[in-house]
């Protein structure tokens, strides 16, 4: 029982080969099952929100629907456009899906457990910069989209691919910046040690702004609603995967959902204490030992996936320029400012110049002042006045544009007189 | 251990060769990305995980991606002219490249022969790889680091200044464009809605197919302007015209059959 402790970096890289195989297969199976489940959940939950039933025919509660859809997709005709760059067209979905699967290798699912008599952490691997590894893999995954867009030899695909990669690169910056505060507090970039560092307090509480920025940018990073501009049907047909069909399309679909699981798992690990039990349950003896933490981990993960679905069912899609402005002009500057605050607080506490509470007050006061000031400025801003139109609504005349379409007064009168004349 | 060196090393060299030898610019860029990723694996193998990850994030994820963007948008393609514009550039390139190889190999050989014991990985990474790099960057090389960052910031600001464009008029907001649309409608009678869609018939619905008005005439603006100017407007079928005429006279009724398909009688 001496092994019931928090895993450290020394516990990794010493597994026997058969255990590595089991862990790799475990990660793969978990991701595929979660994908099948979340596609089903998405359709059912969105249906519920729209007062429909959703898929309920195949299997109990329609649970096997996504499996059937997958088989149907695989059996469809595999089309390659005439002016596609064949090889690149072929490997693009493979790059996309491989990168998506690889990122989950460093996510801790639980503490030390015994598998066939070998004590090992419930995590495939970990090393000193594993969070950076996730970012690196994500940036390789973007290649899949860009290449798919380019290799299809179609304008819609090219524009969709460029748009989605521009979006993902922009939001990756905000995402990376939101990690910095966590690194500063945990003093490490390894996932298992970050989970260990959250034994007392989750970083979602301690570093709330970072958490908010991360959750916002993870939706942008996965190209999900309300940030699903790459596949804005009205503008780009299907975006980068317009020309894809059959299994290749299925791979992109798989990659999207696996990415959703990965970013949710990362959010759980970095901000919600990873596999650690949430407050009322943490009092149960043995809640953070052995296989029990799997419940807490997957509970938090599924909560994030539900939020993804909820967002999709609720929010309309953003316009592209609004979305980019939001990323570059709001998220990134706010992140940078917040990192400064965290760094100063961290130094003050570490050098023991000030105690925790005093530091908090000193740092919070100017922020509160700034907020107050911005509210005052916002309140003093005058609403732009709309000139009242003196337009008579003529009986039987053509509908007149609404009041908001204000005209200079003289022009309006002219227009109205014209209508009168023509009516006789 | 050897395998972990030879596989990425071979791939890295293959990527470099492929970059030089491939004819399409996009393929060249992809080969560079391949080379970069394999270099990162080599760094990882040499107990420099931080450098390896940053190599992928910065070079593969950002720099090569920018290259790809430019290549794809500009559309540099197989039709690139291979004619040399600078005289004697092959000779100059060979000379400079050769001397570079000579300098590097002489430096490497002198370093290997006089390898110091304090360069062993264990000593360098004693307090952790990331901490060791931080100590060097923010300690011994802080001046070089600051100078580099100043250079990069200058470059970024310079790029922004060069790409900046002064607007003659303030940009119209969504509200203002909407107002403008209804102003045009009130004054000139211009239709405030979107342009008519292209014609959708059972036979074709491509963008060059004009839409038909109830009297069978072609709806203006239903085919994009440039295509009209080019004269590539698809002629309308006689059958389509007849169908529209019959429909408008009420002689033809389109009914839905049991499966929901259209069936004209």
XYZ file of C-alpha atoms in Angstrom:
689
model
C 0.000 0.000 0.000
C 3.015 2.270 0.078
C 2.379 2.831 -3.628
C -0.824 4.789 -2.979
C 0.859 8.129 -3.490
C 0.973 10.859 -6.069
C 2.909 9.857 -9.174
C 6.108 11.783 -9.906
C 8.150 12.077 -13.079
C 10.348 9.176 -11.909
C 7.380 6.814 -12.254
C 7.307 7.246 -16.029
C 9.382 5.504 -18.645
C 9.883 2.345 -16.585
C 6.795 0.380 -17.660
C 7.316 -3.086 -19.202
C 6.482 -3.250 -22.930
C 3.186 -5.142 -22.496
C 1.940 -2.461 -20.103
C 2.758 0.247 -22.652
C 0.756 -1.665 -25.260
C -2.184 -1.943 -22.853
C -2.042 1.781 -22.070
C -1.814 2.811 -25.729
C -4.774 0.602 -26.588
C -6.620 1.982 -23.578
C -6.164 5.581 -24.690
C -7.210 4.690 -28.246
C -10.328 2.798 -27.177
C -11.346 5.521 -24.716
C -11.084 8.155 -27.443
C -13.042 6.166 -30.027
C -15.782 5.266 -27.551
C -16.006 8.854 -26.312
C -16.287 10.039 -29.914
C -19.134 7.640 -30.657
C -20.791 8.600 -27.398
C -20.441 12.346 -27.831
C -21.818 12.304 -31.376
C -24.870 10.477 -30.049
C -25.064 12.764 -27.007
C -24.777 15.838 -29.185
C -27.682 14.777 -31.385
C -29.854 13.777 -28.431
C -29.114 16.831 -26.294
C -29.529 19.320 -29.136
C -32.764 17.541 -30.058
C -33.982 17.891 -26.486
C -33.129 21.593 -26.554
C -35.101 21.999 -29.775
C -38.043 19.918 -28.443
C -37.380 17.012 -30.788
C -36.598 13.386 -30.018
C -33.336 12.775 -31.847
C -31.982 9.388 -32.920
C -33.756 6.667 -30.899
C -34.018 3.697 -33.255
C -30.707 1.829 -33.327
C -29.920 0.133 -30.028
C -31.168 1.267 -26.616
C -31.938 5.029 -26.706
C -30.366 5.106 -30.174
C -26.913 4.584 -28.650
C -25.635 2.626 -31.648
C -26.683 5.329 -34.125
C -23.183 6.830 -34.501
C -21.690 3.361 -35.027
C -24.197 2.731 -37.836
C -23.486 6.149 -39.331
C -19.792 5.343 -39.242
C -20.309 2.075 -41.106
C -22.498 3.815 -43.658
C -19.850 6.508 -44.129
C -17.130 3.908 -44.660
C -19.154 2.128 -47.331
C -19.738 5.259 -49.392
C -17.937 5.939 -52.631
C -14.510 7.470 -52.143
C -14.196 10.415 -54.513
C -10.975 12.201 -55.446
C -11.459 15.416 -57.449
C -9.796 15.576 -60.854
C -7.451 18.473 -60.049
C -6.601 17.353 -56.520
C -2.974 16.875 -55.496
C -3.474 13.156 -54.900
C -0.836 12.287 -52.311
C -1.356 15.354 -50.155
C -5.119 14.911 -50.490
C -4.687 11.415 -49.087
C -2.382 12.164 -46.153
C -4.149 15.343 -44.941
C -6.916 13.529 -42.996
C -4.347 11.054 -41.685
C -2.203 13.891 -40.274
C -5.277 15.465 -38.754
C -6.492 12.341 -36.980
C -3.027 11.132 -35.889
C -2.262 14.461 -34.237
C -5.641 14.413 -32.518
C -5.013 10.978 -31.025
C -1.413 11.667 -29.993
C -2.239 14.590 -27.730
C -4.038 12.438 -25.162
C -0.832 10.500 -24.394
C 0.156 12.907 -21.622
C -3.221 13.275 -19.900
C -3.314 11.735 -16.400
C -6.424 9.601 -15.884
C -5.643 8.671 -12.292
C -2.995 8.059 -9.621
C -0.854 4.947 -9.114
C -2.715 1.691 -9.655
C -1.744 -1.945 -9.842
C -2.132 -3.522 -13.299
C -1.348 -7.283 -13.208
C 0.882 -6.719 -10.199
C 2.825 -3.772 -11.606
C 2.366 -0.403 -9.907
C 2.078 2.309 -12.496
C 0.402 5.702 -12.959
C -2.848 5.752 -14.955
C -1.223 7.786 -17.687
C 0.548 6.734 -20.870
C 3.577 8.957 -20.383
C 4.743 12.230 -18.952
C 7.859 14.351 -19.155
C 9.007 17.738 -17.979
C 7.341 19.732 -20.804
C 4.275 17.634 -21.589
C 1.854 20.580 -21.781
C 4.088 22.100 -24.464
C 3.906 18.718 -26.181
C 0.131 19.107 -26.439
C 0.573 22.547 -28.015
C 3.189 21.181 -30.438
C 0.922 18.317 -31.508
C -1.978 20.732 -31.964
C 0.142 22.876 -34.280
C 1.021 19.811 -36.362
C -2.677 18.921 -36.511
C -3.404 22.259 -38.210
C -1.366 21.026 -41.177
C -4.082 18.460 -41.810
C -6.661 21.177 -42.385
C -4.446 23.474 -44.451
C -3.243 20.670 -46.687
C -6.763 19.302 -47.109
C -7.889 22.746 -48.218
C -5.029 23.184 -50.636
C -4.930 19.672 -52.061
C -8.628 19.587 -52.908
C -8.061 21.953 -55.809
C -11.240 23.874 -55.056
C -11.680 27.500 -54.019
C -14.140 26.756 -51.221
C -11.759 24.217 -49.734
C -8.736 26.499 -50.000
C -10.525 29.419 -48.370
C -11.980 27.147 -45.705
C -8.591 25.622 -44.949
C -6.868 28.999 -44.715
C -9.649 30.371 -42.566
C -9.634 27.483 -40.134
C -5.872 27.462 -39.773
C -5.803 31.256 -39.258
C -8.456 30.788 -36.603
C -6.646 27.943 -34.874
C -3.270 29.704 -34.911
C -4.801 32.878 -33.453
C -6.585 31.040 -30.689
C -3.572 28.861 -29.974
C -1.735 32.004 -28.867
C -4.443 32.905 -26.360
C -4.496 29.268 -25.275
C -0.730 29.140 -24.722
C -0.846 32.399 -22.759
C -3.553 31.027 -20.481
C -1.225 28.140 -19.590
C 1.517 30.492 -18.406
C -0.249 31.416 -15.165
C -0.698 27.711 -14.398
C 3.004 27.061 -15.054
C 3.959 29.947 -12.780
C 1.852 28.618 -9.916
C 2.601 24.927 -10.354
C 6.293 25.521 -11.058
C 6.262 22.753 -13.657
C 5.010 21.924 -17.143
C 4.382 18.246 -16.554
C 0.708 17.259 -16.397
C 0.964 14.814 -13.500
C 2.802 17.353 -11.352
C 0.271 20.071 -12.211
C -2.456 17.736 -10.929
C -0.406 17.135 -7.782
C -0.038 20.884 -7.276
C -3.841 21.268 -7.218
C -4.289 19.044 -4.181
C -5.584 21.902 -2.027
C -7.156 24.335 -4.479
C -8.136 24.030 -8.140
C -6.547 26.515 -10.499
C -9.996 27.254 -11.928
C -10.642 29.072 -8.642
C -7.198 30.495 -8.050
C -6.590 31.568 -11.659
C -10.142 32.235 -12.786
C -9.241 34.628 -15.665
C -6.866 32.030 -17.128
C -9.603 29.420 -16.896
C -12.101 31.663 -18.678
C -9.584 32.484 -21.416
C -8.705 28.828 -21.867
C -12.301 27.657 -22.098
C -13.057 30.378 -24.645
C -10.038 29.626 -26.782
C -10.565 25.877 -26.629
C -13.911 26.322 -28.370
C -12.154 28.372 -31.063
C -9.359 25.828 -31.259
C -11.721 22.940 -31.942
C -13.714 24.887 -34.564
C -16.953 24.341 -32.684
C -20.046 26.571 -32.514
C -20.228 29.532 -31.978
C -16.739 29.647 -33.524
C -17.382 27.117 -36.316
C -16.564 29.577 -39.097
C -14.453 27.148 -41.147
C -17.577 25.274 -42.112
C -19.936 28.225 -42.319
C -22.270 26.593 -44.847
C -23.671 29.836 -46.187
C -20.208 31.078 -47.180
C -17.880 28.150 -47.712
C -20.114 25.102 -48.308
C -18.223 22.617 -46.128
C -14.949 24.495 -45.618
C -11.764 22.481 -45.918
C -13.579 19.145 -46.187
C -15.939 20.132 -48.996
C -14.336 17.673 -51.431
C -13.900 14.808 -48.982
C -16.125 11.772 -48.821
C -16.266 8.296 -47.339
C -13.542 7.222 -44.892
C -11.416 10.328 -45.438
C -14.310 12.509 -44.372
C -14.924 10.175 -41.456
C -11.330 10.741 -40.339
C -11.870 14.520 -40.229
C -15.078 13.974 -38.318
C -13.259 11.697 -35.880
C -10.447 14.233 -35.485
C -12.916 16.984 -34.604
C -14.513 14.981 -31.813
C -11.197 13.596 -30.529
C -9.907 17.177 -30.380
C -12.970 18.110 -28.373
C -12.189 15.335 -25.887
C -8.513 16.314 -25.766
C -9.069 20.000 -25.000
C -11.672 19.049 -22.390
C -9.226 16.611 -20.794
C -6.544 19.290 -20.781
C -8.931 21.788 -19.167
C -9.758 19.198 -16.509
C -6.080 18.501 -15.890
C -4.858 22.077 -15.760
C -7.737 23.819 -14.041
C -10.145 21.368 -12.410
C -7.702 19.257 -10.439
C -7.487 16.434 -12.988
C -8.534 13.127 -11.441
C -8.928 14.585 -7.943
C -12.362 14.293 -6.364
C -14.443 17.480 -6.231
C -15.151 18.963 -2.818
C -18.039 17.058 -1.187
C -16.667 13.714 -2.408
C -13.061 14.376 -1.476
C -13.981 13.587 2.137
C -14.767 9.943 1.272
C -11.833 7.768 2.334
C -10.058 6.354 -0.698
C -11.728 8.796 -3.115
C -8.357 9.807 -4.534
C -6.780 6.346 -4.572
C -6.692 3.432 -6.986
C -9.263 3.275 -9.772
C -11.832 5.536 -8.122
C -10.460 8.801 -9.644
C -11.498 7.587 -13.117
C -15.056 8.497 -12.081
C -14.098 12.060 -11.186
C -11.937 12.495 -14.292
C -14.565 11.302 -16.742
C -17.270 13.168 -14.855
C -15.432 16.455 -15.378
C -14.603 15.560 -18.979
C -18.220 14.791 -19.843
C -19.324 18.022 -18.164
C -17.077 19.910 -20.584
C -18.451 17.972 -23.540
C -21.966 18.813 -22.395
C -20.979 22.490 -22.332
C -19.691 22.178 -25.915
C -23.050 20.735 -26.971
C -24.946 23.315 -24.970
C -23.046 26.134 -26.685
C -23.860 24.656 -30.066
C -27.524 24.429 -29.215
C -27.685 27.990 -27.888
C -25.398 30.454 -29.619
C -25.456 31.748 -33.200
C -22.248 31.759 -35.223
C -19.973 34.802 -34.974
C -19.001 36.884 -37.973
C -15.409 36.260 -39.039
C -14.058 39.765 -38.328
C -15.800 39.902 -34.940
C -14.277 36.570 -34.088
C -10.748 37.590 -35.075
C -11.074 40.943 -33.293
C -12.216 39.150 -30.182
C -9.219 36.830 -30.273
C -6.508 39.369 -31.043
C -7.845 42.514 -29.393
C -9.505 41.065 -26.305
C -8.282 37.611 -25.340
C -4.565 38.085 -26.016
C -4.114 41.535 -24.341
C -6.192 40.458 -21.334
C -4.064 37.306 -21.074
C -0.848 39.312 -21.169
C -2.079 41.705 -18.483
C -3.204 38.841 -16.295
C 0.174 37.083 -16.638
C 1.863 40.266 -15.413
C -0.431 40.361 -12.381
C 0.187 36.689 -11.606
C 3.949 37.029 -12.032
C 4.086 40.026 -9.684
C 1.912 38.295 -7.100
C 4.007 35.149 -7.328
C 7.260 37.058 -6.825
C 5.901 39.046 -3.903
C 4.717 35.888 -2.161
C 7.864 33.917 -2.930
C 10.167 36.627 -1.695
C 7.825 36.771 1.317
C 7.564 40.530 1.052
C 3.857 40.241 1.601
C 1.383 37.651 2.781
C -1.177 36.110 0.489
C -4.112 38.265 1.536
C -2.184 41.525 1.402
C -0.848 40.756 -2.058
C -4.340 39.948 -3.187
C -5.687 43.239 -1.887
C -2.856 45.276 -3.397
C -3.317 43.646 -6.787
C -7.094 43.548 -6.725
C -7.518 47.231 -5.835
C -6.237 48.681 -9.149
C -8.139 46.072 -11.154
C -11.360 46.916 -9.322
C -10.668 50.602 -9.902
C -10.114 49.962 -13.604
C -13.355 48.009 -13.846
C -15.290 50.779 -12.068
C -13.753 53.355 -14.361
C -14.682 51.393 -17.467
C -18.260 51.042 -16.209
C -18.484 54.800 -15.587
C -17.076 55.532 -19.047
C -19.520 53.080 -20.579
C -22.455 54.693 -18.777
C -21.509 58.214 -19.817
C -21.262 57.214 -23.443
C -24.299 58.624 -25.238
C -26.441 56.469 -27.443
C -26.244 57.770 -31.007
C -29.438 59.663 -31.703
C -31.596 58.683 -34.604
C -33.306 61.550 -36.336
C -37.006 61.187 -35.968
C -38.503 60.647 -39.367
C -41.609 62.490 -40.353
C -42.874 59.889 -42.727
C -46.559 59.444 -43.216
C -47.613 55.908 -43.786
C -49.761 56.052 -46.845
C -52.627 53.677 -47.204
C -52.127 51.114 -49.994
C -48.598 52.330 -50.683
C -45.554 50.109 -50.830
C -44.142 49.251 -47.382
C -41.873 52.017 -46.125
C -38.456 51.136 -44.703
C -38.335 50.935 -40.904
C -37.431 53.915 -38.706
C -33.875 52.715 -38.244
C -33.128 53.428 -41.897
C -32.805 57.122 -41.167
C -32.451 59.524 -44.103
C -31.547 63.170 -44.227
C -34.921 64.898 -43.808
C -35.112 66.635 -47.170
C -34.410 63.441 -49.087
C -37.085 61.553 -47.195
C -39.674 64.160 -47.983
C -38.746 64.026 -51.635
C -39.110 60.286 -51.657
C -42.472 60.446 -49.971
C -43.684 63.113 -52.401
C -42.624 60.956 -55.293
C -44.699 58.118 -53.946
C -47.665 60.480 -53.518
C -47.327 61.726 -57.089
C -47.230 58.282 -58.530
C -50.297 57.318 -56.534
C -52.079 60.193 -58.175
C 19.133 4.104 -28.923
C 20.759 3.872 -32.312
C 17.412 3.356 -33.998
C 16.040 6.484 -32.307
C 18.906 8.377 -33.902
C 19.016 6.799 -37.358
C 15.315 6.949 -38.220
C 14.770 10.686 -37.547
C 18.227 11.549 -38.880
C 17.531 9.786 -42.186
C 14.104 11.400 -42.432
C 15.536 14.842 -41.650
C 18.133 14.533 -44.407
C 15.526 13.124 -46.785
C 13.314 16.116 -46.007
C 16.144 18.531 -46.716
C 16.923 16.806 -50.025
C 13.254 16.702 -50.952
C 12.998 20.432 -50.300
C 15.748 21.156 -52.807
C 14.685 18.607 -55.399
C 10.885 18.925 -55.511
C 9.444 21.102 -58.239
C 6.281 22.344 -56.555
C 6.819 25.054 -53.955
C 4.181 23.650 -51.596
C 5.880 20.249 -51.635
C 9.188 21.946 -50.783
C 7.566 23.628 -47.797
C 6.144 20.302 -46.624
C 9.541 18.655 -46.855
C 11.003 21.411 -44.675
C 8.250 20.762 -42.117
C 9.160 17.060 -42.159
C 12.802 17.930 -41.621
C 11.959 20.254 -38.718
C 9.839 17.662 -36.900
C 12.612 15.090 -37.174
C 15.150 17.574 -35.854
C 12.827 18.048 -32.884
C 12.857 14.278 -32.286
C 16.658 14.386 -32.328
C 16.644 17.184 -29.734
C 14.308 15.113 -27.548
C 16.696 12.220 -27.889
C 19.586 14.429 -26.774
C 17.789 15.237 -23.461
C 16.652 18.670 -24.628
C 12.852 18.238 -24.452
C 12.125 21.957 -24.136
C 14.093 22.797 -27.267
C 12.422 19.933 -29.145
C 8.908 21.094 -28.305
C 9.681 24.738 -29.039
C 11.211 23.668 -32.356
C 7.893 22.100 -33.382
C 5.692 24.910 -32.023
C 7.744 27.759 -33.502
C 9.268 26.384 -36.699
C 6.752 23.779 -37.803
C 3.667 25.397 -36.324
C 4.304 29.068 -37.015
C 7.122 29.751 -39.487
C 6.446 26.972 -42.000
C 2.720 27.574 -41.702
C 3.253 31.199 -42.724
C 5.314 30.046 -45.711
C 2.536 27.659 -46.703
C -0.038 30.440 -46.399
C 1.913 32.671 -48.739
C 2.564 29.877 -51.231
C -1.061 28.817 -51.288
C -2.492 32.320 -51.624
C 0.020 33.501 -54.211
C -0.401 30.180 -55.983
C 3.197 29.419 -56.870
C 2.792 26.298 -58.935
C 4.468 23.795 -61.212
C 4.496 26.461 -63.928
C 7.393 28.205 -62.155
C 10.040 29.358 -64.561
C 13.330 27.559 -63.903
C 15.371 30.007 -65.937
C 18.248 31.543 -63.984
C 18.101 35.302 -63.714
C 21.348 35.929 -61.817
C 24.522 35.134 -63.715
C 26.911 32.678 -62.116
C 24.698 32.027 -59.111
C 25.424 28.292 -59.178
C 29.151 28.872 -58.831
C 28.674 31.445 -56.055
C 26.251 29.170 -54.198
C 28.651 26.220 -54.430
C 31.572 28.308 -53.163
C 29.698 29.854 -50.234
C 27.979 26.593 -49.317
C 31.274 24.707 -49.486
C 33.064 27.190 -47.246
C 30.155 27.071 -44.785
C 30.409 23.280 -44.602
C 34.193 23.601 -44.090
C 33.788 26.070 -41.208
C 31.096 24.017 -39.485
C 32.951 20.709 -39.821
C 36.239 22.140 -38.571
C 34.460 23.658 -35.561
C 32.628 20.419 -34.848
C 35.760 18.295 -35.084
C 37.678 20.601 -32.729
C 34.767 20.516 -30.241
C 34.507 16.736 -30.353
C 38.231 16.171 -29.786
C 38.410 18.580 -26.849
C 35.033 17.620 -25.374
C 34.919 18.831 -21.807
C 33.459 16.791 -19.007
C 31.231 19.639 -17.815
C 29.379 19.453 -21.129
C 27.885 16.096 -20.147
C 24.081 16.119 -20.233
C 23.763 15.177 -16.562
C 25.747 18.204 -15.435
C 23.973 20.623 -17.726
C 20.475 19.370 -16.935
C 21.201 19.007 -13.221
C 18.303 21.144 -11.926
C 15.969 20.148 -14.762
C 16.165 20.944 -18.462
C 13.760 23.901 -18.405
C 15.423 25.443 -15.350
C 18.863 25.070 -16.929
C 17.747 26.867 -20.098
C 16.072 29.597 -18.016
C 19.291 30.104 -16.059
C 21.269 30.539 -19.251
C 18.760 32.787 -21.033
C 18.029 35.041 -18.068
C 21.545 34.847 -16.638
C 24.557 34.514 -18.838
C 22.918 35.417 -22.158
C 20.356 37.933 -20.916
C 21.800 40.738 -23.035
C 21.731 38.689 -26.241
C 18.216 37.529 -25.385
C 16.974 41.084 -24.833
C 18.680 42.299 -28.001
C 17.030 39.514 -30.022
C 13.610 40.318 -28.605
C 14.098 44.020 -29.390
C 15.037 43.062 -32.948
C 11.956 40.882 -33.335
C 9.651 43.550 -31.927
C 11.164 46.106 -34.297
C 10.545 43.730 -37.180
C 6.938 43.178 -36.127
C 6.255 46.900 -35.714
C 7.987 47.558 -39.044
C 5.801 45.004 -40.792
C 2.706 46.597 -39.299
C 3.785 50.085 -40.363
C 4.501 48.904 -43.908
C 1.222 47.046 -44.179
C -0.781 49.856 -42.594
C -3.235 51.675 -44.779
C -4.940 54.935 -43.927
C -8.674 54.801 -44.577
C -10.040 57.734 -46.543
C -13.434 57.261 -44.937
C -14.339 55.436 -41.714
C -15.333 51.831 -42.278
C -19.065 51.352 -42.606
C -20.646 49.348 -39.829
C -23.309 46.727 -40.405
C -25.924 49.229 -39.278
C -24.733 51.875 -41.719
C -24.630 49.527 -44.695
C -28.154 48.450 -43.863
C -29.281 52.107 -43.755
C -27.540 52.741 -47.063
C -29.366 49.825 -48.639
C -32.771 51.208 -47.693
C -31.758 54.723 -48.709
C -30.948 53.362 -52.167
C -34.303 51.652 -52.176
C -36.192 54.821 -51.226
C -34.358 57.054 -53.686
C -33.564 54.856 -56.658
C -35.864 51.926 -56.081
C -32.964 49.502 -55.873
C -34.045 46.164 -54.429
C -32.803 46.019 -50.809
C -32.615 42.234 -50.622
C -29.931 39.873 -51.933
C -29.482 39.289 -55.656
C -31.632 36.604 -57.248
C -30.191 33.101 -56.995
C -29.146 31.185 -60.076
C -31.700 29.037 -61.815
C -32.286 25.652 -60.275
C -33.747 23.121 -62.671
C -33.752 19.382 -62.657
C -31.037 19.369 -65.320
C -28.473 21.827 -63.942
C -27.983 24.320 -61.149
C -24.492 25.618 -61.871
C -23.657 29.270 -61.274
C -23.892 30.065 -65.011
C -27.555 29.057 -65.147
C -29.842 32.098 -65.197
C -33.018 32.171 -63.146
C -36.310 32.632 -64.963
C -39.010 35.136 -64.091
C -42.682 34.030 -64.093
C -43.090 35.109 -67.718
C -40.153 32.993 -68.834
C -37.686 35.850 -69.333
C -34.254 35.740 -67.768
C -33.926 37.435 -64.354
C -31.201 40.083 -64.613
C -28.337 39.746 -62.130
C -29.060 36.085 -61.475
C -25.738 35.245 -63.139
C -22.642 36.963 -61.637
C -21.506 40.072 -63.541
C -18.074 38.806 -64.593
C -19.627 35.712 -66.148
C -22.127 37.845 -68.071
C -19.286 40.015 -69.331
C -17.407 36.910 -70.425
C -20.542 35.757 -72.202
C -20.571 32.408 -70.459
C -24.248 32.377 -69.571
C -25.799 29.002 -70.163
C -28.671 29.173 -72.668
C -32.062 28.247 -71.286
C -33.652 25.023 -72.460
C -36.817 25.138 -74.500
C -38.348 22.637 -72.126
C -37.625 24.852 -69.173
C -39.236 27.801 -70.894
C -42.288 25.783 -71.824
C -42.554 24.486 -68.291
C -42.429 27.991 -66.822
C -45.050 29.176 -69.300
C -47.372 26.283 -68.548
C -46.926 26.793 -64.832
C -47.743 30.494 -65.052
C -50.865 29.778 -67.087
C -51.971 27.194 -64.585
C -51.947 24.435 -67.206
C -49.246 22.545 -65.359
C -49.493 21.549 -61.712
C -46.569 20.183 -59.777
C -47.733 17.632 -57.247
C -45.867 15.704 -54.639
C -46.152 11.943 -54.835
C -46.034 9.634 -51.823
C -42.268 9.709 -51.439
C -42.164 13.482 -51.585
C -40.580 13.649 -55.027
C -41.717 16.173 -57.574
C -43.863 14.888 -60.351
C -45.308 17.129 -62.992
C -48.535 16.318 -64.701
